[in-house]
Amino acid sequence: MKKSLIIIVATFFLISCNNSQKEEQEKKIPVEQNNGIGDGAPSLSTAFAQGVEKTHNKEAFLEHNNVSFDISLNFNGQERLNGTFIMRTNSSKIKFESKDGKTIIYDGKDVFLNPNDAEIKSARFDILTWPYFMAMPFKLTDEGTIWGDVKQVTEKNRDYSKAKLTFKDGVGDTADDWYQVYADNNTNLLNYAAYIVTFGKSVAKAEQEPHAILYENYNVIDNIAISDVWKFYNWSEDQGLYGEPIGDATLNNIQFLESADYTVPKNAKKIEAPN
C-alpha cells in the first residue's frame, strides 16, 4: 500500500511538472557553477534546494497559517513521544500537547513547559526538532542555511542528488548540526536526510554516531507532499543507511488551520537553552 502511494505521489508530481517540453523549459531554474556569480542565477546547490521545495509545494504550504499533526514516536522499541503538534508554517511558533496532559510552547524566542511542576527532560529539544523534521522539505532555503556541492550518488540501486546542509553561527540552539540531504532523482522528493545532533554534546562526539531520517511514505494534502511515516537508521558516508531501523514515527490527522492559540500559561516554567 505504501509503495503504491509513493508511486502515485511520484506520478502526480512528474505529470504536473512535465505537461510539455515547452513548460519544462520555462520552469527550469538557471544555474551557475560558480556560486551564482555572474548574471544573478543561483548556484547549483541553491537550485537543488529550491527544486526540492518546489516539488513539495512550499508556496502552497506557506499560504496556510498553521499546520497540526498527531505524532507517535518510538526509539529502540520504547515510546519517545506521543501527542499533538501545532505550528506556524514558518516555524515561528510551536505548541506540543502530550497525551498525558503536558504542554510545551515555543513562542518564537523561548521555550516553556506547563504545568509548572511537569518534567520532560528533553522538552526544548522535542519542541524544536520533530517539527523541523516534519517541515524540512519546506525549510531548505531558510535564512542562515549554507549548502555544499551537489553530488550524484547511487545507494541500493537508487539514484540520488545529495548535498550537505550547514548553518550560519547563531541559527537555532544547535548551529553546528549538519544534514546530508538526499533527493530521489526520479521524483525529486526528499527521500532521506542524515544528521548529527549536537544538543548537549560536542560536534566531535555527535559525529561518532550520525543517524538518518527516512521519509518512507508521502501523503498529498492540498497538493502538498508531507511525509506521514518516518524511519530512523544509523548512517555513514560510505554505507549510507545501514542496519535495521532504530526508530520510527507515524503522523496522523495532518491538517492546516487558519488560527491557533500559542498563549503561554502564566504559571508555565521557562526551559533554558543548553550552554
PDB file of C-alpha atoms in Angstrom:
ATOM      1  CA  MET A   1       0.000   0.000   0.000  1.00  0.00           C
ATOM      2  CA  LYS A   2       2.776   2.445   0.959  1.00  0.00           C
ATOM      3  CA  LYS A   3       4.759   1.634  -2.175  1.00  0.00           C
ATOM      4  CA  SER A   4       1.645   2.275  -4.257  1.00  0.00           C
ATOM      5  CA  LEU A   5       1.090   5.649  -2.612  1.00  0.00           C
ATOM      6  CA  ILE A   6       4.699   6.646  -3.231  1.00  0.00           C
ATOM      7  CA  ILE A   7       4.283   5.739  -6.901  1.00  0.00           C
ATOM      8  CA  ILE A   8       1.062   7.783  -7.043  1.00  0.00           C
ATOM      9  CA  VAL A   9       2.799  10.776  -5.468  1.00  0.00           C
ATOM     10  CA  ALA A  10       5.734  10.488  -7.829  1.00  0.00           C
ATOM     11  CA  THR A  11       3.409  10.255 -10.817  1.00  0.00           C
ATOM     12  CA  PHE A  12       1.416  13.268  -9.589  1.00  0.00           C
ATOM     13  CA  PHE A  13       4.440  15.490  -9.445  1.00  0.00           C
ATOM     14  CA  LEU A  14       6.016  14.217 -12.632  1.00  0.00           C
ATOM     15  CA  ILE A  15       2.816  14.848 -14.571  1.00  0.00           C
ATOM     16  CA  SER A  16       2.305  18.296 -13.072  1.00  0.00           C
ATOM     17  CA  CYS A  17       5.891  19.325 -13.859  1.00  0.00           C
ATOM     18  CA  ASN A  18       6.177  17.745 -17.319  1.00  0.00           C
ATOM     19  CA  ASN A  19       2.980  18.512 -19.235  1.00  0.00           C
ATOM     20  CA  SER A  20       5.018  19.565 -22.248  1.00  0.00           C
ATOM     21  CA  GLN A  21       8.598  20.156 -23.287  1.00  0.00           C
ATOM     22  CA  LYS A  22       7.848  23.867 -23.536  1.00  0.00           C
ATOM     23  CA  GLU A  23       6.553  24.063 -19.966  1.00  0.00           C
ATOM     24  CA  GLU A  24       9.582  22.163 -18.739  1.00  0.00           C
ATOM     25  CA  GLN A  25      11.933  24.636 -20.390  1.00  0.00           C
ATOM     26  CA  GLU A  26      10.027  27.555 -18.854  1.00  0.00           C
ATOM     27  CA  LYS A  27      10.264  26.066 -15.377  1.00  0.00           C
ATOM     28  CA  LYS A  28      13.978  25.376 -15.464  1.00  0.00           C
ATOM     29  CA  ILE A  29      15.992  27.381 -12.950  1.00  0.00           C
ATOM     30  CA  PRO A  30      19.111  28.938 -14.496  1.00  0.00           C
ATOM     31  CA  VAL A  31      22.182  27.922 -12.551  1.00  0.00           C
ATOM     32  CA  GLU A  32      25.862  28.737 -12.442  1.00  0.00           C
ATOM     33  CA  GLN A  33      28.631  26.513 -11.224  1.00  0.00           C
ATOM     34  CA  ASN A  34      30.455  29.370  -9.519  1.00  0.00           C
ATOM     35  CA  ASN A  35      28.095  30.073  -6.617  1.00  0.00           C
ATOM     36  CA  GLY A  36      25.830  32.067  -8.838  1.00  0.00           C
ATOM     37  CA  ILE A  37      28.450  34.729  -9.596  1.00  0.00           C
ATOM     38  CA  GLY A  38      27.709  36.390 -12.936  1.00  0.00           C
ATOM     39  CA  ASP A  39      24.219  37.232 -14.140  1.00  0.00           C
ATOM     40  CA  GLY A  40      22.489  36.578 -10.827  1.00  0.00           C
ATOM     41  CA  ALA A  41      21.463  32.962 -11.387  1.00  0.00           C
ATOM     42  CA  PRO A  42      21.555  30.741  -8.278  1.00  0.00           C
ATOM     43  CA  SER A  43      24.303  28.213  -7.684  1.00  0.00           C
ATOM     44  CA  LEU A  44      23.709  24.526  -8.395  1.00  0.00           C
ATOM     45  CA  SER A  45      23.296  23.853  -4.669  1.00  0.00           C
ATOM     46  CA  THR A  46      20.720  26.634  -4.273  1.00  0.00           C
ATOM     47  CA  ALA A  47      18.850  25.367  -7.332  1.00  0.00           C
ATOM     48  CA  PHE A  48      18.883  21.864  -5.786  1.00  0.00           C
ATOM     49  CA  ALA A  49      17.300  23.140  -2.556  1.00  0.00           C
ATOM     50  CA  GLN A  50      14.771  25.309  -4.381  1.00  0.00           C
ATOM     51  CA  GLY A  51      13.855  22.414  -6.659  1.00  0.00           C
ATOM     52  CA  VAL A  52      13.051  20.083  -3.762  1.00  0.00           C
ATOM     53  CA  GLU A  53      10.986  22.800  -2.070  1.00  0.00           C
ATOM     54  CA  LYS A  54       9.067  23.352  -5.304  1.00  0.00           C
ATOM     55  CA  THR A  55       8.362  19.640  -5.722  1.00  0.00           C
ATOM     56  CA  HIS A  56       6.900  19.524  -2.209  1.00  0.00           C
ATOM     57  CA  ASN A  57       4.943  22.738  -2.967  1.00  0.00           C
ATOM     58  CA  LYS A  58       6.451  25.097  -0.399  1.00  0.00           C
ATOM     59  CA  GLU A  59       4.481  28.022  -1.797  1.00  0.00           C
ATOM     60  CA  ALA A  60       1.156  26.333  -1.024  1.00  0.00           C
ATOM     61  CA  PHE A  61       2.423  25.172   2.392  1.00  0.00           C
ATOM     62  CA  LEU A  62       3.241  28.744   3.432  1.00  0.00           C
ATOM     63  CA  GLU A  63      -0.106  30.043   2.186  1.00  0.00           C
ATOM     64  CA  HIS A  64      -1.582  28.339   5.254  1.00  0.00           C
ATOM     65  CA  ASN A  65      -1.067  29.947   8.655  1.00  0.00           C
ATOM     66  CA  ASN A  66      -0.706  26.818  10.792  1.00  0.00           C
ATOM     67  CA  VAL A  67      -0.388  23.064  10.478  1.00  0.00           C
ATOM     68  CA  SER A  68      -1.160  20.416  13.101  1.00  0.00           C
ATOM     69  CA  PHE A  69      -0.451  16.707  13.339  1.00  0.00           C
ATOM     70  CA  ASP A  70      -0.557  13.844  15.823  1.00  0.00           C
ATOM     71  CA  ILE A  71       2.726  12.021  16.278  1.00  0.00           C
ATOM     72  CA  SER A  72       3.668   8.657  17.745  1.00  0.00           C
ATOM     73  CA  LEU A  73       7.461   8.422  18.004  1.00  0.00           C
ATOM     74  CA  ASN A  74       9.437   5.387  19.146  1.00  0.00           C
ATOM     75  CA  PHE A  75      13.127   4.620  19.574  1.00  0.00           C
ATOM     76  CA  ASN A  76      14.695   1.285  20.424  1.00  0.00           C
ATOM     77  CA  GLY A  77      11.282  -0.255  20.977  1.00  0.00           C
ATOM     78  CA  GLN A  78      10.165   2.366  23.516  1.00  0.00           C
ATOM     79  CA  GLU A  79       7.728   5.225  23.144  1.00  0.00           C
ATOM     80  CA  ARG A  80       9.584   8.511  22.903  1.00  0.00           C
ATOM     81  CA  LEU A  81       6.764  10.958  22.215  1.00  0.00           C
ATOM     82  CA  ASN A  82       3.008  10.806  21.821  1.00  0.00           C
ATOM     83  CA  GLY A  83       0.801  13.825  21.320  1.00  0.00           C
ATOM     84  CA  THR A  84      -0.147  16.663  19.003  1.00  0.00           C
ATOM     85  CA  PHE A  85       1.971  19.406  17.440  1.00  0.00           C
ATOM     86  CA  ILE A  86       0.558  22.695  16.218  1.00  0.00           C
ATOM     87  CA  MET A  87       2.945  25.047  14.471  1.00  0.00           C
ATOM     88  CA  ARG A  88       3.076  28.110  12.298  1.00  0.00           C
ATOM     89  CA  THR A  89       4.029  27.011   8.809  1.00  0.00           C
ATOM     90  CA  ASN A  90       7.040  29.359   9.023  1.00  0.00           C
ATOM     91  CA  SER A  91       8.015  27.660  12.343  1.00  0.00           C
ATOM     92  CA  SER A  92       7.843  30.948  14.269  1.00  0.00           C
ATOM     93  CA  LYS A  93       5.609  29.439  16.976  1.00  0.00           C
ATOM     94  CA  ILE A  94       5.104  25.809  18.020  1.00  0.00           C
ATOM     95  CA  LYS A  95       2.988  24.018  20.623  1.00  0.00           C
ATOM     96  CA  PHE A  96       3.059  20.381  21.680  1.00  0.00           C
ATOM     97  CA  GLU A  97       0.333  18.792  23.795  1.00  0.00           C
ATOM     98  CA  SER A  98       1.267  15.353  25.096  1.00  0.00           C
ATOM     99  CA  LYS A  99      -1.240  12.568  25.676  1.00  0.00           C
ATOM    100  CA  ASP A 100      -0.519  12.769  29.419  1.00  0.00           C
ATOM    101  CA  GLY A 101      -1.513  16.436  29.708  1.00  0.00           C
ATOM    102  CA  LYS A 102       1.821  18.259  29.459  1.00  0.00           C
ATOM    103  CA  THR A 103       2.286  21.208  27.130  1.00  0.00           C
ATOM    104  CA  ILE A 104       5.463  22.620  25.578  1.00  0.00           C
ATOM    105  CA  ILE A 105       5.332  26.000  23.843  1.00  0.00           C
ATOM    106  CA  TYR A 106       7.905  27.794  21.708  1.00  0.00           C
ATOM    107  CA  ASP A 107       6.897  31.456  21.411  1.00  0.00           C
ATOM    108  CA  GLY A 108       9.451  32.367  18.774  1.00  0.00           C
ATOM    109  CA  LYS A 109      12.195  33.064  21.285  1.00  0.00           C
ATOM    110  CA  ASP A 110      11.817  30.981  24.444  1.00  0.00           C
ATOM    111  CA  VAL A 111      10.507  27.532  25.368  1.00  0.00           C
ATOM    112  CA  PHE A 112       8.026  26.934  28.200  1.00  0.00           C
ATOM    113  CA  LEU A 113       6.672  23.817  29.912  1.00  0.00           C
ATOM    114  CA  ASN A 114       3.282  23.568  31.584  1.00  0.00           C
ATOM    115  CA  PRO A 115       2.217  22.706  34.245  1.00  0.00           C
ATOM    116  CA  ASN A 116       4.997  24.265  36.273  1.00  0.00           C
ATOM    117  CA  ASP A 117       5.797  21.026  38.106  1.00  0.00           C
ATOM    118  CA  ALA A 118       5.892  18.924  34.928  1.00  0.00           C
ATOM    119  CA  GLU A 119       9.136  17.230  33.905  1.00  0.00           C
ATOM    120  CA  ILE A 120      10.152  16.496  30.325  1.00  0.00           C
ATOM    121  CA  LYS A 121      13.904  16.188  30.227  1.00  0.00           C
ATOM    122  CA  SER A 122      14.106  16.818  26.505  1.00  0.00           C
ATOM    123  CA  ALA A 123      11.353  19.456  26.290  1.00  0.00           C
ATOM    124  CA  ARG A 124      13.382  22.071  24.428  1.00  0.00           C
ATOM    125  CA  PHE A 125      14.873  19.501  22.055  1.00  0.00           C
ATOM    126  CA  ASP A 126      11.460  17.975  21.334  1.00  0.00           C
ATOM    127  CA  ILE A 127       9.656  21.226  20.529  1.00  0.00           C
ATOM    128  CA  LEU A 128      12.356  22.305  18.081  1.00  0.00           C
ATOM    129  CA  THR A 129      13.466  19.020  16.489  1.00  0.00           C
ATOM    130  CA  TRP A 130      10.436  16.946  15.468  1.00  0.00           C
ATOM    131  CA  PRO A 131       8.514  19.852  13.870  1.00  0.00           C
ATOM    132  CA  TYR A 132      11.690  20.677  11.923  1.00  0.00           C
ATOM    133  CA  PHE A 133      11.818  17.127  10.577  1.00  0.00           C
ATOM    134  CA  MET A 134       8.172  17.362   9.555  1.00  0.00           C
ATOM    135  CA  ALA A 135       8.658  20.703   7.766  1.00  0.00           C
ATOM    136  CA  MET A 136      12.173  20.065   6.454  1.00  0.00           C
ATOM    137  CA  PRO A 137      11.218  19.900   2.736  1.00  0.00           C
ATOM    138  CA  PHE A 138       9.860  23.448   3.085  1.00  0.00           C
ATOM    139  CA  LYS A 139      12.812  24.899   5.021  1.00  0.00           C
ATOM    140  CA  LEU A 140      15.763  24.128   2.784  1.00  0.00           C
ATOM    141  CA  THR A 141      16.323  27.770   1.813  1.00  0.00           C
ATOM    142  CA  ASP A 142      15.554  29.349   5.184  1.00  0.00           C
ATOM    143  CA  GLU A 143      17.705  32.271   6.247  1.00  0.00           C
ATOM    144  CA  GLY A 144      21.022  31.030   7.627  1.00  0.00           C
ATOM    145  CA  THR A 145      21.215  27.834   5.533  1.00  0.00           C
ATOM    146  CA  ILE A 146      24.508  27.029   3.792  1.00  0.00           C
ATOM    147  CA  TRP A 147      24.699  24.413   1.043  1.00  0.00           C
ATOM    148  CA  GLY A 148      27.646  22.368  -0.137  1.00  0.00           C
ATOM    149  CA  ASP A 149      28.203  20.996  -3.622  1.00  0.00           C
ATOM    150  CA  VAL A 150      25.556  18.760  -5.183  1.00  0.00           C
ATOM    151  CA  LYS A 151      26.723  15.203  -5.869  1.00  0.00           C
ATOM    152  CA  GLN A 152      25.159  12.295  -7.740  1.00  0.00           C
ATOM    153  CA  VAL A 153      25.190   9.034  -5.778  1.00  0.00           C
ATOM    154  CA  THR A 154      23.661   5.576  -6.057  1.00  0.00           C
ATOM    155  CA  GLU A 155      22.659   3.600  -2.980  1.00  0.00           C
ATOM    156  CA  LYS A 156      20.926   0.244  -3.044  1.00  0.00           C
ATOM    157  CA  ASN A 157      20.153   0.644  -6.772  1.00  0.00           C
ATOM    158  CA  ARG A 158      18.546   4.040  -6.209  1.00  0.00           C
ATOM    159  CA  ASP A 159      19.873   7.288  -7.705  1.00  0.00           C
ATOM    160  CA  TYR A 160      20.037  10.449  -5.627  1.00  0.00           C
ATOM    161  CA  SER A 161      21.126  14.056  -5.785  1.00  0.00           C
ATOM    162  CA  LYS A 162      22.847  14.799  -2.497  1.00  0.00           C
ATOM    163  CA  ALA A 163      24.177  17.943  -0.796  1.00  0.00           C
ATOM    164  CA  LYS A 164      25.359  18.900   2.680  1.00  0.00           C
ATOM    165  CA  LEU A 165      23.370  21.461   4.656  1.00  0.00           C
ATOM    166  CA  THR A 166      25.026  23.502   7.413  1.00  0.00           C
ATOM    167  CA  PHE A 167      24.025  26.692   9.185  1.00  0.00           C
ATOM    168  CA  LYS A 168      25.407  30.125   9.967  1.00  0.00           C
ATOM    169  CA  ASP A 169      26.512  30.822  13.533  1.00  0.00           C
ATOM    170  CA  GLY A 170      23.656  31.647  15.861  1.00  0.00           C
ATOM    171  CA  VAL A 171      20.959  29.822  13.895  1.00  0.00           C
ATOM    172  CA  GLY A 172      18.838  27.954  16.456  1.00  0.00           C
ATOM    173  CA  ASP A 173      20.109  26.163  19.551  1.00  0.00           C
ATOM    174  CA  THR A 174      22.494  23.939  17.618  1.00  0.00           C
ATOM    175  CA  ALA A 175      24.026  25.795  14.687  1.00  0.00           C
ATOM    176  CA  ASP A 176      26.767  23.136  14.497  1.00  0.00           C
ATOM    177  CA  ASP A 177      24.309  20.464  13.393  1.00  0.00           C
ATOM    178  CA  TRP A 178      24.597  19.350   9.784  1.00  0.00           C
ATOM    179  CA  TYR A 179      22.485  17.357   7.367  1.00  0.00           C
ATOM    180  CA  GLN A 180      23.254  15.310   4.271  1.00  0.00           C
ATOM    181  CA  VAL A 181      20.121  15.735   2.175  1.00  0.00           C
ATOM    182  CA  TYR A 182      19.170  13.071  -0.400  1.00  0.00           C
ATOM    183  CA  ALA A 183      16.552  13.782  -3.090  1.00  0.00           C
ATOM    184  CA  ASP A 184      15.273  10.924  -5.227  1.00  0.00           C
ATOM    185  CA  ASN A 185      16.278  11.580  -8.841  1.00  0.00           C
ATOM    186  CA  ASN A 186      13.074  10.028 -10.174  1.00  0.00           C
ATOM    187  CA  THR A 187      10.625  12.128  -8.134  1.00  0.00           C
ATOM    188  CA  ASN A 188      12.757  14.979  -6.704  1.00  0.00           C
ATOM    189  CA  LEU A 189      11.071  14.310  -3.360  1.00  0.00           C
ATOM    190  CA  LEU A 190      13.201  14.431  -0.222  1.00  0.00           C
ATOM    191  CA  ASN A 191      13.919  10.754   0.416  1.00  0.00           C
ATOM    192  CA  TYR A 192      16.130  10.926   3.483  1.00  0.00           C
ATOM    193  CA  ALA A 193      18.452  13.141   5.465  1.00  0.00           C
ATOM    194  CA  ALA A 194      21.449  12.068   7.509  1.00  0.00           C
ATOM    195  CA  TYR A 195      22.181  14.295  10.503  1.00  0.00           C
ATOM    196  CA  ILE A 196      24.081  14.824  13.720  1.00  0.00           C
ATOM    197  CA  VAL A 197      22.632  16.092  16.992  1.00  0.00           C
ATOM    198  CA  THR A 198      24.902  18.479  18.908  1.00  0.00           C
ATOM    199  CA  PHE A 199      22.246  19.340  21.505  1.00  0.00           C
ATOM    200  CA  GLY A 200      24.108  18.907  24.793  1.00  0.00           C
ATOM    201  CA  LYS A 201      27.235  17.425  23.190  1.00  0.00           C
ATOM    202  CA  SER A 202      30.285  18.395  21.148  1.00  0.00           C
ATOM    203  CA  VAL A 203      30.461  18.141  17.364  1.00  0.00           C
ATOM    204  CA  ALA A 204      33.216  15.518  17.681  1.00  0.00           C
ATOM    205  CA  LYS A 205      31.007  13.386  19.908  1.00  0.00           C
ATOM    206  CA  ALA A 206      27.951  13.850  17.706  1.00  0.00           C
ATOM    207  CA  GLU A 207      29.869  12.859  14.578  1.00  0.00           C
ATOM    208  CA  GLN A 208      30.701   9.497  16.140  1.00  0.00           C
ATOM    209  CA  GLU A 209      27.047   8.475  15.808  1.00  0.00           C
ATOM    210  CA  PRO A 210      25.288  10.114  12.849  1.00  0.00           C
ATOM    211  CA  HIS A 211      21.742   8.988  12.180  1.00  0.00           C
ATOM    212  CA  ALA A 212      19.283   9.452   9.346  1.00  0.00           C
ATOM    213  CA  ILE A 213      15.568  10.014   8.937  1.00  0.00           C
ATOM    214  CA  LEU A 214      13.969   8.181   6.014  1.00  0.00           C
ATOM    215  CA  TYR A 215      10.726   9.698   4.754  1.00  0.00           C
ATOM    216  CA  GLU A 216       9.160   6.376   3.916  1.00  0.00           C
ATOM    217  CA  ASN A 217       5.724   7.497   2.779  1.00  0.00           C
ATOM    218  CA  TYR A 218       4.220  10.725   1.450  1.00  0.00           C
ATOM    219  CA  ASN A 219       0.668  11.940   1.893  1.00  0.00           C
ATOM    220  CA  VAL A 220      -0.548  14.621  -0.537  1.00  0.00           C
ATOM    221  CA  ILE A 221      -2.717  17.203   1.236  1.00  0.00           C
ATOM    222  CA  ASP A 222      -3.936  20.252  -0.712  1.00  0.00           C
ATOM    223  CA  ASN A 223      -1.314  19.398  -3.368  1.00  0.00           C
ATOM    224  CA  ILE A 224       1.408  19.489  -0.676  1.00  0.00           C
ATOM    225  CA  ALA A 225       3.594  16.409  -0.145  1.00  0.00           C
ATOM    226  CA  ILE A 226       4.072  15.684   3.576  1.00  0.00           C
ATOM    227  CA  SER A 227       5.654  12.516   4.928  1.00  0.00           C
ATOM    228  CA  ASP A 228       3.493  10.668   7.449  1.00  0.00           C
ATOM    229  CA  VAL A 229       5.765   7.662   8.062  1.00  0.00           C
ATOM    230  CA  TRP A 230       9.373   8.088   9.208  1.00  0.00           C
ATOM    231  CA  LYS A 231      12.075   5.509   9.866  1.00  0.00           C
ATOM    232  CA  PHE A 232      15.354   6.258  11.641  1.00  0.00           C
ATOM    233  CA  TYR A 233      18.620   4.477  10.829  1.00  0.00           C
ATOM    234  CA  ASN A 234      22.282   4.528  11.597  1.00  0.00           C
ATOM    235  CA  TRP A 235      24.206   6.197   8.772  1.00  0.00           C
ATOM    236  CA  SER A 236      27.752   6.524   7.463  1.00  0.00           C
ATOM    237  CA  GLU A 237      29.279   8.343   4.497  1.00  0.00           C
ATOM    238  CA  ASP A 238      30.412   5.037   2.968  1.00  0.00           C
ATOM    239  CA  GLN A 239      27.346   2.874   3.612  1.00  0.00           C
ATOM    240  CA  GLY A 240      24.505   5.369   3.675  1.00  0.00           C
ATOM    241  CA  LEU A 241      21.595   3.898   5.641  1.00  0.00           C
ATOM    242  CA  TYR A 242      22.540   0.615   7.246  1.00  0.00           C
ATOM    243  CA  GLY A 243      21.200  -1.981   9.658  1.00  0.00           C
ATOM    244  CA  GLU A 244      17.669  -2.288  10.966  1.00  0.00           C
ATOM    245  CA  PRO A 245      15.611   0.798  11.855  1.00  0.00           C
ATOM    246  CA  ILE A 246      16.445   2.235  15.287  1.00  0.00           C
ATOM    247  CA  GLY A 247      13.246   4.242  15.492  1.00  0.00           C
ATOM    248  CA  ASP A 248      10.018   5.123  13.731  1.00  0.00           C
ATOM    249  CA  ALA A 249       7.273   7.718  13.739  1.00  0.00           C
ATOM    250  CA  THR A 250       3.741   7.871  12.417  1.00  0.00           C
ATOM    251  CA  LEU A 251       1.921  11.145  11.774  1.00  0.00           C
ATOM    252  CA  ASN A 252      -1.876  11.238  11.722  1.00  0.00           C
ATOM    253  CA  ASN A 253      -4.587  13.888  11.379  1.00  0.00           C
ATOM    254  CA  ILE A 254      -2.370  16.257   9.404  1.00  0.00           C
ATOM    255  CA  GLN A 255      -4.424  19.392   8.797  1.00  0.00           C
ATOM    256  CA  PHE A 256      -4.000  23.079   8.097  1.00  0.00           C
ATOM    257  CA  LEU A 257      -5.519  25.612  10.475  1.00  0.00           C
ATOM    258  CA  GLU A 258      -6.115  29.284   9.841  1.00  0.00           C
ATOM    259  CA  SER A 259      -5.859  30.134  13.547  1.00  0.00           C
ATOM    260  CA  ALA A 260      -4.199  28.583  16.595  1.00  0.00           C
ATOM    261  CA  ASP A 261      -3.554  29.615  20.197  1.00  0.00           C
ATOM    262  CA  TYR A 262       0.093  29.760  21.286  1.00  0.00           C
ATOM    263  CA  THR A 263      -0.520  31.648  24.520  1.00  0.00           C
ATOM    264  CA  VAL A 264       1.989  30.779  27.248  1.00  0.00           C
ATOM    265  CA  PRO A 265       0.184  29.980  30.531  1.00  0.00           C
ATOM    266  CA  LYS A 266       1.117  32.357  33.347  1.00  0.00           C
ATOM    267  CA  ASN A 267       2.483  29.587  35.565  1.00  0.00           C
ATOM    268  CA  ALA A 268       4.477  27.803  32.852  1.00  0.00           C
ATOM    269  CA  LYS A 269       8.196  27.437  33.530  1.00  0.00           C
ATOM    270  CA  LYS A 270      10.853  28.571  31.112  1.00  0.00           C
ATOM    271  CA  ILE A 271      13.244  25.949  29.718  1.00  0.00           C
ATOM    272  CA  GLU A 272      16.684  27.409  29.209  1.00  0.00           C
ATOM    273  CA  ALA A 273      18.814  26.738  26.139  1.00  0.00           C
ATOM    274  CA  PRO A 274      21.825  24.429  26.634  1.00  0.00           C
ATOM    275  CA  ASN A 275      25.127  26.105  27.450  1.00  0.00           C
TER     276      ASN A 275
END
